[in-house]
Amino acid sequence: MGTSTNMRILVLCALVAAAAAWPSFVDDLSFQSDVVASSTAHKQQDINHLLDKIYEDTKYPDLQEIAKNFNPLGDTSMYNDQGAAAEVLMKELNDHRPLEQHHWYSLFNARQREEALMLFAVLNQCKVWYCFRNNAAYFREQMNEGEFVYALYVGVIHSKLGDGIVLPPLYEITPHMFTNSEVIDKAYSAKMTQKAGTFNVSFTGTKKNKEQRVAYFGEDIGMNIHHVTWHMDFPFWWQDSYGYHLDRKGELFFWVHHQLTARFDFERLSNWLDPVDELHWDRIIREGFAPLTSYKYGGEFPVRPDNIHFEDVDGVAHVHDMEITENRIYEAIDHGYITATDGHTIDIRQPKGIELLGDIIESSMYSPNAQYYGSLHNTAHVMLGRQGDPHGKFNLPPGVMEHFETATRDPSFFRLHKYMDNIFKKHTDSFSPYTHDDLEFAGMAVDGVAIDGELITFFDEFQYSLINAVDSGESIEDVEMNARVHRLNHKEFTYKITVSNSIGSDHLATFRIFLCPIEDNNGITLTLDKERWLCIELDKFFQKVPSGTHTIHRSSKDSSVTVPDMPSFHSLKEQADDAVNGGHDLDLSAYERSCGIPDRMLLPKSKPEGMEFNLFVAVTDGDKDTEGHNGDHDHGGTHAQCGVHGEAYPDNRPLGYPLERRIPDERVFDGVPNIKHVVVKIVHHPEHHD
């Protein structure tokens, strides 16, 4: 065999070896490109682009290319389930079953929810970011816009791939859900005339309606975001097969809505109104509601007139069914147990009982017996939402109560949750009161509580963009257009808590801070037992207390109950683009959670002449409170009412401790050294000047 022949054979062998190695080489390249393109900055940019002008085809060339050429089933190795979820959704699309685009979407519509969760399942099964991004880009052009937005948001929230991403505020992605129709019309006019504008958003109703006095609370866009995001963080449809258990979900359902109701009553007290009255199935709904908002597609949100009786809602429930469900839940509380699907009983007169109660009242997939105990909360939302057209005579779209982002706008939301709250109260009242020994943290005493700064509230103005509210035109450029809203705010302040530690060494302590009313709306002094159920949680934090006497300083801005204002969509796009173009990463961790009371609404409004409240501080044994939990106990964010993503709730005590049980004898609290309360005064400045 000649030399030239040997050379040809060697070259041929080398080519064969190279060809065999080529798929692996390509895989390595794709993997490396994914590492590069999955930095936080790139992920944030992808999400921004996916949500930009959601009701239109994407304008970004890379997403256009993916939407055109990507095959969700082309490489099933990128999924944890080998593409099973993608196969289900693709079959639905091929059979032309999903809801069309340019149509309203409601999570409470069973079929629409099913479709949105099909996409969530696909995104949730992705192993790497390019899988998540490519599927999102592809299905963005295939699915209903509302279903897509919901699936993308819960996908980012619950997937590890979403860590570090800040979801843009929904009021700038789907502005129609948060903005009066009149303002949307003005935005369209601005676009057509090419004249930039900022338009004032008025609260619904007039001064003839006394509920108008507290509309600033229920219609606050930050409060709307808190409510809808909590239900994304703890969705009623969640199953642990999606990846992890939502710890204390049922109890958190109780606590977050209890706090919303208590805060609403604080605002009513600040505006010379009676506490909100609970809803009853056999009594009239006194307050009507005219939302004055419209869907992007589907017409106006329905109006509910004043003074109507509950009617059966076709295809949803009879009023009598709701009364039966309520009675079964009350019977469970009276008996002290829930009957599971297989007939065995589950004790609820134990620390985790309230979690089980929350699971059946909502009800979530965690309910031990949804068939028997029904779905009181979710069905009630639909029943209230449909009272304007209960029999479908006018084919109206869903009411505001059928969307978590709009529900708090309707005063009946708080009536509904006062009704739910009283069910929970019956349960908590069935427990024995705490004794002195239960409450005492031996060796730790609160010597003093003071406020550094004045407790002053005021209204400020805030603007958000309406760019995504209007359609694009080939020859019409976007102009700047904003909505301007009036919002409750307060001056920043600091707690000064003086603590004596005689244990002999540094000790971890849990600081629990509550604000409680002293008088009712008639000026009658409340007993501690009545007062404690009306308290609002201001903060909860963990801190090492050295031996001896020390003063702990805690800023109101650091509260674990609240979140700061979210960056605007424009700001998120600008920051992500700058980071990608500049080759540096992006840290937006301070805004990663949207679930939480807006920090500017930590304090109730109060009155111009001022109102006095009790400020309660309870210091408890942090080692016992956090036993079994890992970490440095600096959970930050909004863990008090929103937990920690994918982790156990960081506090072993019942939510609301130590005020969640009845207090028949106030002397028990008065004699506990680690609990102290002082009277503070909050003043509202109608005209605020910095």
XYZ file of C-alpha atoms in Angstrom:
690
model
C 0.000 0.000 0.000
C 1.474 3.342 -1.083
C 2.103 6.384 1.039
C -0.624 8.393 -0.733
C -3.149 5.637 -0.070
C -2.243 5.576 3.610
C -2.661 9.343 3.769
C -6.104 9.109 2.164
C -7.128 6.455 4.696
C -5.879 8.594 7.599
C -7.717 11.666 6.299
C -10.895 9.602 5.824
C -10.638 8.233 9.378
C -10.149 11.731 10.723
C -13.227 12.959 8.857
C -15.303 10.046 10.173
C -14.119 10.750 13.726
C -14.887 14.425 13.325
C -18.332 13.636 11.977
C -19.014 11.324 14.926
C -17.945 14.017 17.332
C -19.938 16.764 15.586
C -23.291 16.319 17.430
C -21.480 16.454 20.755
C -19.582 19.527 19.580
C -22.844 21.183 18.534
C -24.434 20.250 21.866
C -21.461 21.783 23.682
C -21.811 24.964 21.654
C -25.536 25.208 22.333
C -24.927 24.575 25.999
C -22.198 27.219 26.141
C -24.388 29.708 24.320
C -27.144 29.009 26.814
C -24.764 29.682 29.688
C -23.859 33.015 28.124
C -27.458 33.874 27.229
C -28.917 32.827 30.563
C -27.266 35.437 32.750
C -29.756 37.395 34.805
C -29.452 40.324 32.401
C -30.222 38.162 29.357
C -33.124 36.463 31.126
C -34.569 39.823 32.162
C -34.217 41.109 28.608
C -35.985 38.010 27.250
C -38.905 38.441 29.647
C -39.144 42.140 28.820
C -39.283 41.396 25.106
C -41.835 38.605 25.554
C -44.202 40.929 27.448
C -43.759 44.011 25.297
C -46.982 44.858 23.403
C -48.504 41.558 24.469
C -51.592 41.917 22.259
C -49.481 42.193 19.100
C -47.020 39.973 17.257
C -43.542 40.329 18.695
C -41.390 43.011 17.108
C -38.057 41.471 18.144
C -36.259 39.595 15.303
C -34.828 36.844 17.533
C -38.253 36.059 18.997
C -39.821 36.239 15.516
C -37.316 33.659 14.289
C -38.010 31.365 17.257
C -41.790 31.700 16.876
C -41.486 30.772 13.202
C -39.012 27.889 13.348
C -38.957 26.441 16.864
C -40.485 22.999 17.364
C -41.385 22.340 21.032
C -41.078 18.593 20.374
C -37.894 18.799 18.285
C -35.591 17.996 21.218
C -37.395 16.459 24.178
C -34.159 16.040 26.152
C -34.461 19.699 27.238
C -37.470 18.783 29.407
C -37.535 16.951 32.724
C -40.603 15.014 31.540
C -39.133 14.229 28.106
C -41.661 16.518 26.455
C -44.866 14.974 27.844
C -46.392 18.363 28.777
C -45.361 19.907 25.448
C -46.952 16.984 23.590
C -50.277 17.590 25.374
C -50.311 21.290 24.512
C -49.225 20.730 20.911
C -52.057 18.235 20.429
C -54.528 20.805 21.757
C -53.170 23.383 19.315
C -53.256 20.976 16.396
C -56.886 20.198 17.244
C -57.626 23.972 17.360
C -59.085 23.719 20.851
C -57.436 26.570 22.834
C -59.116 29.930 23.293
C -58.542 32.315 20.411
C -56.490 35.471 20.753
C -58.183 38.854 21.293
C -60.618 37.415 23.839
C -61.003 38.000 27.590
C -59.386 35.516 29.975
C -60.336 34.620 33.558
C -58.525 32.236 35.899
C -61.938 31.298 37.322
C -63.017 29.917 33.935
C -62.146 26.218 34.273
C -61.311 25.595 30.609
C -59.269 28.773 30.215
C -57.369 27.974 33.412
C -56.694 24.457 32.109
C -55.167 25.876 28.934
C -52.988 28.382 30.803
C -51.734 25.584 33.063
C -50.850 23.465 30.038
C -48.373 26.170 29.040
C -47.199 26.584 32.640
C -46.502 22.828 32.741
C -44.348 23.095 29.604
C -42.318 25.996 30.999
C -42.054 24.344 34.417
C -40.540 21.204 32.874
C -37.704 23.076 31.134
C -34.207 22.179 32.303
C -32.433 25.182 30.799
C -33.275 28.768 29.946
C -33.268 28.445 26.144
C -36.027 25.833 26.536
C -38.076 28.222 28.669
C -37.461 31.215 26.392
C -38.037 29.377 23.113
C -41.268 27.775 24.278
C -42.495 31.110 25.584
C -41.641 32.820 22.288
C -43.359 30.094 20.276
C -46.560 29.854 22.320
C -46.807 33.645 22.653
C -47.874 33.724 19.023
C -50.180 30.699 19.353
C -52.169 31.231 22.543
C -54.615 33.699 24.031
C -52.763 36.705 25.431
C -54.291 36.485 28.911
C -53.511 32.783 29.192
C -49.962 33.415 28.011
C -49.308 36.254 30.490
C -50.635 34.221 33.402
C -48.624 31.118 32.473
C -45.448 33.152 31.967
C -45.778 34.941 35.309
C -46.398 31.797 37.363
C -43.714 30.025 35.317
C -41.094 32.614 36.261
C -42.277 32.679 39.886
C -42.146 28.926 40.439
C -39.277 27.752 38.197
C -35.687 27.896 39.457
C -34.866 29.246 36.008
C -36.761 32.396 36.967
C -34.478 33.269 39.897
C -33.263 36.847 39.639
C -35.938 37.941 37.165
C -38.192 40.860 38.079
C -41.604 40.529 36.491
C -42.798 43.884 35.108
C -45.735 45.448 36.967
C -48.958 44.077 35.530
C -50.545 47.514 35.473
C -48.117 48.369 32.649
C -48.453 45.031 30.820
C -52.263 44.820 30.872
C -53.255 48.415 31.737
C -56.940 47.862 30.916
C -57.326 45.785 34.073
C -56.195 48.680 36.272
C -57.179 51.853 34.451
C -60.503 53.606 33.877
C -61.859 53.424 30.333
C -61.897 57.202 30.088
C -58.132 57.321 30.598
C -57.569 54.513 28.075
C -59.594 56.529 25.542
C -57.390 59.554 26.204
C -54.305 57.413 25.604
C -55.680 56.338 22.205
C -56.373 59.980 21.372
C -52.807 60.917 22.340
C -51.455 58.211 20.049
C -53.623 59.277 17.111
C -52.843 62.982 17.491
C -49.183 62.309 18.344
C -49.452 64.482 21.437
C -47.863 63.092 24.603
C -49.966 63.298 27.722
C -50.366 62.373 31.395
C -53.938 61.678 32.435
C -55.434 61.714 35.924
C -57.122 58.512 37.051
C -60.201 59.082 39.202
C -61.498 56.547 41.697
C -64.850 55.012 40.803
C -68.033 56.543 42.164
C -68.849 60.002 43.477
C -69.159 61.724 46.856
C -72.775 60.559 46.933
C -71.353 57.112 47.617
C -69.755 56.923 51.071
C -67.618 53.974 49.921
C -65.817 56.494 47.720
C -63.994 57.673 50.854
C -61.980 54.428 50.968
C -61.719 53.755 47.222
C -58.046 54.807 47.410
C -57.385 51.545 49.307
C -59.188 48.918 47.214
C -58.285 50.587 43.918
C -54.627 51.164 44.754
C -52.601 49.548 41.964
C -49.922 48.411 44.413
C -52.526 46.696 46.580
C -54.027 45.107 43.451
C -50.567 43.743 42.549
C -50.060 42.396 46.085
C -53.343 40.495 45.936
C -52.913 39.000 42.463
C -49.263 38.100 43.120
C -50.076 36.345 46.394
C -52.486 34.152 44.440
C -49.715 33.480 41.899
C -47.264 32.589 44.664
C -49.882 30.345 46.332
C -52.264 29.330 43.506
C -55.318 27.269 44.416
C -54.585 24.913 41.488
C -51.090 24.032 42.728
C -50.119 20.377 43.107
C -46.870 19.245 44.685
C -46.080 17.313 41.497
C -45.148 20.710 40.025
C -41.990 20.608 42.096
C -42.426 21.379 45.788
C -44.890 21.827 48.634
C -46.369 25.258 49.360
C -45.742 25.345 53.082
C -48.617 26.590 55.266
C -50.564 27.641 52.203
C -53.984 27.297 53.861
C -52.917 29.278 56.921
C -51.341 31.984 54.753
C -54.598 32.164 52.765
C -56.336 32.993 56.049
C -53.692 35.421 57.266
C -53.162 37.511 54.130
C -56.908 38.020 53.646
C -57.466 38.622 57.356
C -54.855 41.354 57.158
C -56.418 42.897 54.034
C -59.786 43.009 55.803
C -58.293 44.464 58.994
C -56.436 47.098 56.995
C -59.625 48.007 55.137
C -61.384 48.502 58.486
C -58.496 50.731 59.642
C -59.076 52.907 56.561
C -62.816 53.004 57.272
C -62.080 54.054 60.839
C -59.852 56.803 59.413
C -62.756 58.051 57.276
C -65.630 58.040 59.801
C -67.130 54.810 58.415
C -68.462 51.719 60.202
C -66.422 48.502 59.906
C -67.259 46.557 56.785
C -70.254 44.275 57.298
C -69.948 40.618 56.422
C -71.762 39.190 53.448
C -74.788 36.896 53.949
C -76.253 34.639 51.282
C -79.830 35.333 52.403
C -79.515 39.134 52.666
C -79.270 41.893 50.114
C -75.958 43.111 48.743
C -76.314 46.783 49.635
C -73.345 48.225 47.780
C -73.404 48.045 44.023
C -70.319 48.670 41.948
C -69.680 50.329 38.588
C -66.068 49.466 37.634
C -65.799 52.035 34.802
C -63.182 49.809 33.174
C -63.209 47.691 30.034
C -61.461 44.592 28.797
C -58.975 45.054 26.005
C -61.225 42.658 24.104
C -64.683 41.695 25.349
C -66.480 44.860 26.359
C -66.994 46.603 29.668
C -66.725 45.024 33.094
C -70.320 44.397 34.260
C -72.077 46.714 36.699
C -73.782 45.405 39.852
C -76.704 47.576 41.040
C -77.324 48.528 44.674
C -79.606 46.483 46.930
C -79.889 43.200 45.058
C -80.509 39.738 46.448
C -78.155 36.904 45.564
C -79.426 34.956 42.579
C -78.472 31.467 41.459
C -75.824 31.628 38.740
C -76.348 29.307 35.799
C -73.542 26.800 35.419
C -71.860 27.882 38.664
C -73.952 27.307 41.796
C -77.291 27.806 43.502
C -77.373 30.108 46.499
C -78.639 27.171 48.552
C -75.510 25.219 47.563
C -73.373 27.966 49.087
C -75.355 27.820 52.328
C -74.907 24.038 52.476
C -71.147 24.417 51.945
C -70.972 27.032 54.689
C -72.902 24.805 57.109
C -70.604 21.843 56.455
C -67.560 23.972 57.268
C -69.156 25.281 60.472
C -70.025 21.695 61.453
C -66.372 20.715 60.967
C -65.316 23.549 63.290
C -67.926 22.569 65.892
C -66.898 18.900 65.753
C -63.190 19.722 65.682
C -62.440 17.529 62.691
C -62.658 17.336 58.901
C -63.888 14.229 57.140
C -61.491 13.186 54.367
C -62.528 11.649 51.053
C -61.961 8.108 52.307
C -64.097 8.740 55.404
C -61.372 9.049 58.029
C -61.392 12.112 60.275
C -58.635 14.732 60.544
C -58.289 16.655 63.795
C -58.321 20.445 63.323
C -58.105 21.367 67.004
C -54.336 21.317 66.768
C -51.721 23.847 65.568
C -52.027 22.903 61.889
C -55.801 22.838 61.969
C -56.143 26.351 60.564
C -54.080 25.323 57.542
C -56.508 22.484 56.793
C -59.418 24.865 57.297
C -57.879 27.321 54.827
C -57.410 24.515 52.307
C -61.097 23.561 52.384
C -62.464 27.121 52.481
C -60.505 28.355 49.473
C -60.529 25.474 48.293
C -57.181 24.427 46.926
C -55.874 21.140 45.568
C -54.661 20.524 49.136
C -58.260 20.150 50.355
C -58.758 16.722 51.963
C -62.323 16.537 50.614
C -63.230 19.130 47.983
C -66.255 17.123 46.870
C -67.902 17.431 50.283
C -66.649 20.826 51.495
C -66.851 22.473 48.099
C -64.993 25.624 47.142
C -66.588 28.365 49.216
C -64.128 31.173 48.457
C -63.537 30.578 44.750
C -67.194 29.941 43.945
C -68.216 33.014 45.963
C -65.924 35.153 43.815
C -67.698 33.923 40.684
C -71.155 34.249 42.253
C -70.469 37.896 43.097
C -68.898 38.558 39.714
C -71.976 37.259 37.872
C -74.739 39.010 39.818
C -75.048 41.590 37.033
C -76.000 38.850 34.558
C -76.597 35.645 36.580
C -78.393 33.762 33.811
C -76.213 34.841 30.905
C -79.081 36.743 29.296
C -76.759 39.498 28.060
C -73.648 37.344 27.538
C -71.573 39.718 29.663
C -67.880 39.027 30.344
C -66.674 38.161 33.878
C -67.015 40.757 36.640
C -64.135 42.300 38.577
C -64.512 39.671 41.308
C -63.497 37.028 38.750
C -59.961 38.414 38.484
C -57.557 38.591 41.414
C -55.988 41.758 39.987
C -59.311 43.651 39.990
C -61.233 42.032 42.890
C -60.232 44.481 45.642
C -61.736 47.359 43.632
C -65.212 46.064 44.515
C -66.340 46.826 48.114
C -68.073 43.425 48.142
C -64.599 41.836 48.125
C -64.100 42.994 51.701
C -67.618 41.948 52.696
C -66.873 38.490 51.328
C -63.606 38.258 53.219
C -65.121 39.575 56.443
C -67.544 36.661 56.084
C -64.647 34.224 55.567
C -62.725 35.884 58.401
C -65.544 35.244 60.858
C -65.475 31.549 59.964
C -61.762 31.440 60.781
C -62.379 33.376 64.001
C -64.876 30.766 65.172
C -62.120 28.185 64.733
C -59.376 30.160 66.516
C -61.794 30.965 69.361
C -62.184 27.227 69.973
C -58.607 27.084 71.315
C -57.712 27.722 74.955
C -56.261 31.180 75.649
C -52.510 31.460 76.126
C -51.280 31.358 79.716
C -48.500 33.443 81.231
C -46.101 30.498 80.828
C -47.074 30.105 77.137
C -46.262 33.742 76.431
C -43.172 34.352 78.571
C -39.687 34.344 77.068
C -37.746 33.793 80.281
C -34.703 36.042 80.575
C -35.819 38.511 77.909
C -37.733 41.718 78.675
C -38.932 44.628 76.563
C -38.079 47.708 78.623
C -39.229 50.361 76.196
C -40.757 50.998 72.781
C -40.510 54.347 70.994
C -40.774 55.802 67.511
C -37.915 57.814 66.054
C -39.684 60.295 63.798
C -43.295 61.320 63.355
C -46.026 58.989 62.150
C -47.405 61.104 59.315
C -49.419 59.976 56.307
C -50.191 61.878 53.128
C -51.191 61.346 49.507
C -48.677 61.557 46.704
C -48.869 61.089 42.950
C -47.515 58.243 40.867
C -47.352 57.738 37.133
C -47.335 54.564 35.084
C -47.071 54.024 31.357
C -50.032 53.347 29.069
C -47.906 52.448 26.037
C -49.104 48.829 26.167
C -52.740 49.932 26.341
C -52.885 51.166 22.761
C -52.359 49.367 19.470
C -49.392 50.008 17.211
C -49.703 51.332 13.688
C -47.224 51.037 10.829
C -47.045 54.778 10.264
C -47.883 55.972 13.796
C -45.091 56.243 16.325
C -45.629 55.685 20.038
C -45.725 58.841 22.141
C -45.245 59.092 25.875
C -48.529 58.549 27.648
C -49.001 58.003 31.361
C -51.718 57.541 33.934
C -51.413 59.596 37.115
C -52.854 58.132 40.324
C -53.338 59.472 43.853
C -51.725 57.145 46.435
C -51.501 56.848 50.198
C -47.984 57.227 51.585
C -46.242 57.929 54.897
C -43.011 59.390 56.191
C -40.306 56.853 56.945
C -39.797 56.142 60.646
C -37.754 53.892 62.915
C -38.754 51.652 65.829
C -36.540 51.889 68.910
C -37.027 48.774 71.030
C -35.051 48.524 74.261
C -34.509 44.912 75.294
C -32.821 43.371 78.350
C -31.260 39.944 77.910
C -30.432 38.255 81.225
C -30.078 34.789 79.706
C -26.308 35.169 79.931
C -25.341 34.914 76.248
C -26.333 36.172 72.816
C -29.744 34.842 71.930
C -31.802 34.875 68.752
C -35.098 36.725 69.244
C -38.150 37.182 67.046
C -39.612 40.689 67.086
C -43.348 40.840 66.294
C -44.882 44.289 65.812
C -48.603 45.037 65.532
C -50.722 48.189 65.356
C -54.122 47.942 67.047
C -57.121 50.281 67.357
C -57.913 51.648 70.796
C -61.498 52.734 70.069
C -64.230 51.615 67.705
C -65.946 53.927 65.216
C -68.267 55.205 67.973
C -65.387 56.194 70.246
C -65.956 53.287 72.657
C -62.748 51.837 74.124
C -62.151 48.282 72.927
C -61.281 45.408 75.217
C -58.009 43.686 74.386
C -59.989 40.633 73.259
C -61.916 42.687 70.693
C -58.903 44.790 69.782
C -56.547 41.892 69.013
C -58.609 40.585 66.059
C -58.526 44.044 64.463
C -54.730 44.486 64.644
C -52.541 44.835 61.576
C -49.095 43.312 61.340
C -46.365 45.938 60.809
C -43.244 43.793 60.926
C -41.651 40.533 62.005
C -37.905 40.035 62.079
C -35.221 37.901 63.696
C -32.197 39.371 65.460
C -29.475 38.278 67.858
C -29.741 40.114 71.164
C -26.465 40.351 73.133
C -26.410 39.890 76.870
C -27.370 43.031 78.778
C -29.589 45.949 77.804
C -29.611 47.132 74.188
C -31.775 49.275 71.913
C -32.754 47.695 68.598
C -33.344 50.099 65.706
C -35.560 48.933 62.875
C -36.549 51.079 59.887
C -40.106 50.954 58.568
C -38.561 50.439 55.099
C -37.179 47.069 56.226
C -40.556 45.578 57.141
C -41.043 41.926 56.177
C -44.687 42.754 55.462
C -44.063 45.229 52.639
C -42.453 45.660 49.221
C -41.032 48.830 47.640
C -42.405 50.366 44.460
C -41.557 48.116 41.541
C -39.352 49.469 38.739
C -41.329 50.601 35.711
C -41.376 48.434 32.596
C -39.327 51.105 30.798
C -36.746 51.062 33.604
C -36.512 47.250 33.518
C -35.970 47.303 29.753
C -33.377 50.043 30.010
C -31.431 48.352 32.818
C -31.461 44.928 31.151
C -30.402 46.338 27.766
C -27.578 48.337 29.365
C -26.353 45.250 31.224
C -26.472 43.031 28.123
C -24.805 45.613 25.881
C -22.225 46.460 28.523
C -21.430 42.827 29.258
C -22.151 43.062 32.965
C -24.759 41.290 35.084
C -27.869 42.739 36.629
C -28.914 42.693 40.284
C -32.576 43.490 40.845
C -32.954 41.195 43.856
C -34.560 43.966 45.925
C -37.579 43.785 43.592
C -37.781 40.043 42.973
C -40.925 39.608 45.069
C -44.078 41.527 44.150
C -46.125 39.881 46.889
C -46.398 42.216 49.862
C -48.268 45.283 51.087
C -46.864 48.402 49.352
C -44.383 49.909 51.827
C -46.051 53.319 51.495
C -49.287 51.749 52.847
C -47.758 50.279 55.992
C -49.645 52.801 58.144
C -53.376 53.533 58.013
C -54.348 56.980 56.732
C -55.697 58.307 60.083
C -57.285 61.771 60.337
C -55.948 65.349 60.180
C -56.430 65.789 63.917
C -54.607 62.508 64.523
C -55.665 59.116 65.870
C -54.153 57.117 68.706
C -53.345 53.432 68.378
C -51.705 50.746 70.472
C -48.301 49.639 69.178
C -47.662 46.080 70.374
C -44.192 44.548 70.427
C -43.767 40.904 71.390
C -40.263 39.410 71.593
C -40.212 35.611 71.487
C -37.573 32.884 71.578
C -36.035 32.882 68.100
C -34.301 29.529 68.588
C -37.632 27.807 69.207
C -39.418 29.870 66.555
C -36.907 28.866 63.851
C -36.043 25.348 65.036
C -35.658 23.067 62.031
C -35.049 25.936 59.591
C -31.763 26.648 57.862
C -30.260 30.027 57.031
C -29.061 33.133 58.766
C -32.641 34.165 59.623
C -32.368 37.343 57.550
C -35.196 36.379 55.234
C -35.830 39.909 54.077
C -38.469 40.503 51.474
C -42.036 39.812 52.488
C -41.894 36.470 54.272
C -44.365 37.586 56.976
C -47.378 37.197 54.668
C -45.822 35.696 51.529
C -43.443 33.047 52.846
C -40.178 32.112 51.095
C -40.299 30.596 47.610
C -39.816 26.839 47.638
C -38.962 26.752 51.343
C -40.696 26.120 54.642
C -42.222 29.169 56.317
C -39.403 30.509 58.555
C -41.426 30.852 61.778
C -42.914 27.930 63.695
C -45.436 30.074 65.580
C -49.030 30.509 64.382
C -49.481 33.472 62.081
C -50.609 36.440 64.163
C -49.044 35.109 67.371
C -49.587 36.067 70.179
C -52.825 37.889 69.254
C -54.567 35.159 67.258
C -56.273 33.507 70.276
C -58.931 34.994 72.522
C -57.803 37.013 75.541
C -60.508 36.798 78.221
C -58.198 38.212 80.923
C -55.976 41.147 79.930
C -53.880 40.743 83.070
C -52.173 37.725 81.500
C -50.612 39.977 78.850
C -49.899 42.817 81.260
C -47.692 40.568 83.375
C -45.499 39.211 80.558
C -42.146 41.083 80.460
C -41.353 40.268 76.812
C -44.571 41.898 75.543
C -45.102 45.635 75.693
C -47.468 48.131 74.148
C -47.357 51.904 73.922
C -49.787 54.463 72.561
C -48.702 56.136 69.311
C -50.373 58.873 67.297
C -50.709 58.900 63.509
C -51.551 62.192 61.811
C -52.766 62.639 58.250
C -51.538 65.683 56.351
C -54.044 66.437 53.557
C -51.506 68.770 51.981
C -48.067 67.201 52.300
C -44.916 69.241 51.950
C -41.470 67.613 52.125
